[in-house]
XYZ file of C-alpha atoms in Angstrom:
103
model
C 80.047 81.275 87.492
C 83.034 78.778 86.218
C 86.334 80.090 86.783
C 89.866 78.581 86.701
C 93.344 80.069 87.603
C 95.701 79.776 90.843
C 98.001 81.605 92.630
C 95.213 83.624 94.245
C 94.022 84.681 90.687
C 90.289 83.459 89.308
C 89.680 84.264 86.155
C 85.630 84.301 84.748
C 84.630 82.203 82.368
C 82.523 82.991 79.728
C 80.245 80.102 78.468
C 78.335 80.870 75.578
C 75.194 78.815 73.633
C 74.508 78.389 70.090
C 70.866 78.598 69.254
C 69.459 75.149 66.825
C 66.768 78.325 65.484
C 68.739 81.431 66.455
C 66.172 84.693 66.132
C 66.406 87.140 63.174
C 67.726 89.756 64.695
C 70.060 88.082 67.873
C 70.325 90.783 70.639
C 73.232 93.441 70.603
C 75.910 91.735 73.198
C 78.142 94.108 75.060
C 80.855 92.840 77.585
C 82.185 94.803 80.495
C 84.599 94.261 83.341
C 85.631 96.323 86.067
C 89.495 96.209 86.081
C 90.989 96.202 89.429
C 94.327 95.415 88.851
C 97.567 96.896 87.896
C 95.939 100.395 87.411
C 92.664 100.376 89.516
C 89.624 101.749 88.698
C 88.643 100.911 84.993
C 85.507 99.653 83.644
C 86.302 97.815 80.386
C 83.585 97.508 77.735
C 83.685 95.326 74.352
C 81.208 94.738 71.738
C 79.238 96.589 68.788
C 77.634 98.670 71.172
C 80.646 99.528 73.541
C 80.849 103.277 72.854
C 77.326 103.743 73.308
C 77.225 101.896 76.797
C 80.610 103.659 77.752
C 79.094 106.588 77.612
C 75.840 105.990 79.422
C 78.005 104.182 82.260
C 80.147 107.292 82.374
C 77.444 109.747 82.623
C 75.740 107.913 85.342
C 78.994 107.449 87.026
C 79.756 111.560 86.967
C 76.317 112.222 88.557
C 77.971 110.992 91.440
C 81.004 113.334 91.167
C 81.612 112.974 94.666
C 83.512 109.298 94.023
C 83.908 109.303 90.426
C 84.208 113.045 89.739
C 87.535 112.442 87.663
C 85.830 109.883 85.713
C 86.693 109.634 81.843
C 87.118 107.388 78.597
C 90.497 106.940 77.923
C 92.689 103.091 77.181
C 96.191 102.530 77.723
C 98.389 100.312 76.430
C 96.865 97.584 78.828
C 93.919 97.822 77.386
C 94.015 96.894 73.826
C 91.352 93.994 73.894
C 89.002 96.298 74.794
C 86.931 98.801 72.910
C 85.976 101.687 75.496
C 87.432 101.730 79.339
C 86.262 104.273 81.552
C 89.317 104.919 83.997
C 89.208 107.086 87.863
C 86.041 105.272 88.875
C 85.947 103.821 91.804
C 83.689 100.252 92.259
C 85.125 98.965 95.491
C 85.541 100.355 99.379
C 88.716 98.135 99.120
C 90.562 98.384 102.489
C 93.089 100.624 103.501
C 96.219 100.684 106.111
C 98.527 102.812 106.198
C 98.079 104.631 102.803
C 97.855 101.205 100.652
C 94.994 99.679 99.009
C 94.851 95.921 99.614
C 91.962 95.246 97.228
């Protein structure tokens, strides 16, 4: 996918088409991200359907209490783009040395 940024930072891009005919009813488009820096461990989701995915994501994500047993909707002030963000999940191993999470 394109990306641009620096610094050892890549930022997606996005890249959407406009239909010439688009259909009557254009499918419901939800965005997501998983948020892995700053305060680890959030899922982001945006769109008309947001809360409904949230929700679905978190469920499936607390069925596997074991990693994500602390698992719950809830945005902080860094999250004000976004409509739902499920925070306390955890989507990478990452690796570890003494006590610190590198990525």
């Amino acid at each position: 996918a394109p990306n641009f940024g620096g610094g050892n930072v890549d930022w997606p891009c996005f890249i959407f088409r406009k239909l010439a005919k688009p259909p009557a009813s254009p499918p419901q488009l939800v965005m997501a991200a998983i948020k892995d820096q700053n305060i680890p461990g959030k899922v982001c989701f945006h769109g008309l359907g947001a809360a409904e995915a949230a929700q679905n994501v978190l469920a499936a994500l607390q069925a596997k209490a074991t990693l994500h047993g602390d698992a719950k909707l809830e945005k902080d002030q860094y999250d004000r783009d976004w409509d739902c963000v499920i925070r306390n999940t955890e989507m990478t191993s990452g690796r570890q040395f003494g006590g610190l999470s590198y990525f």
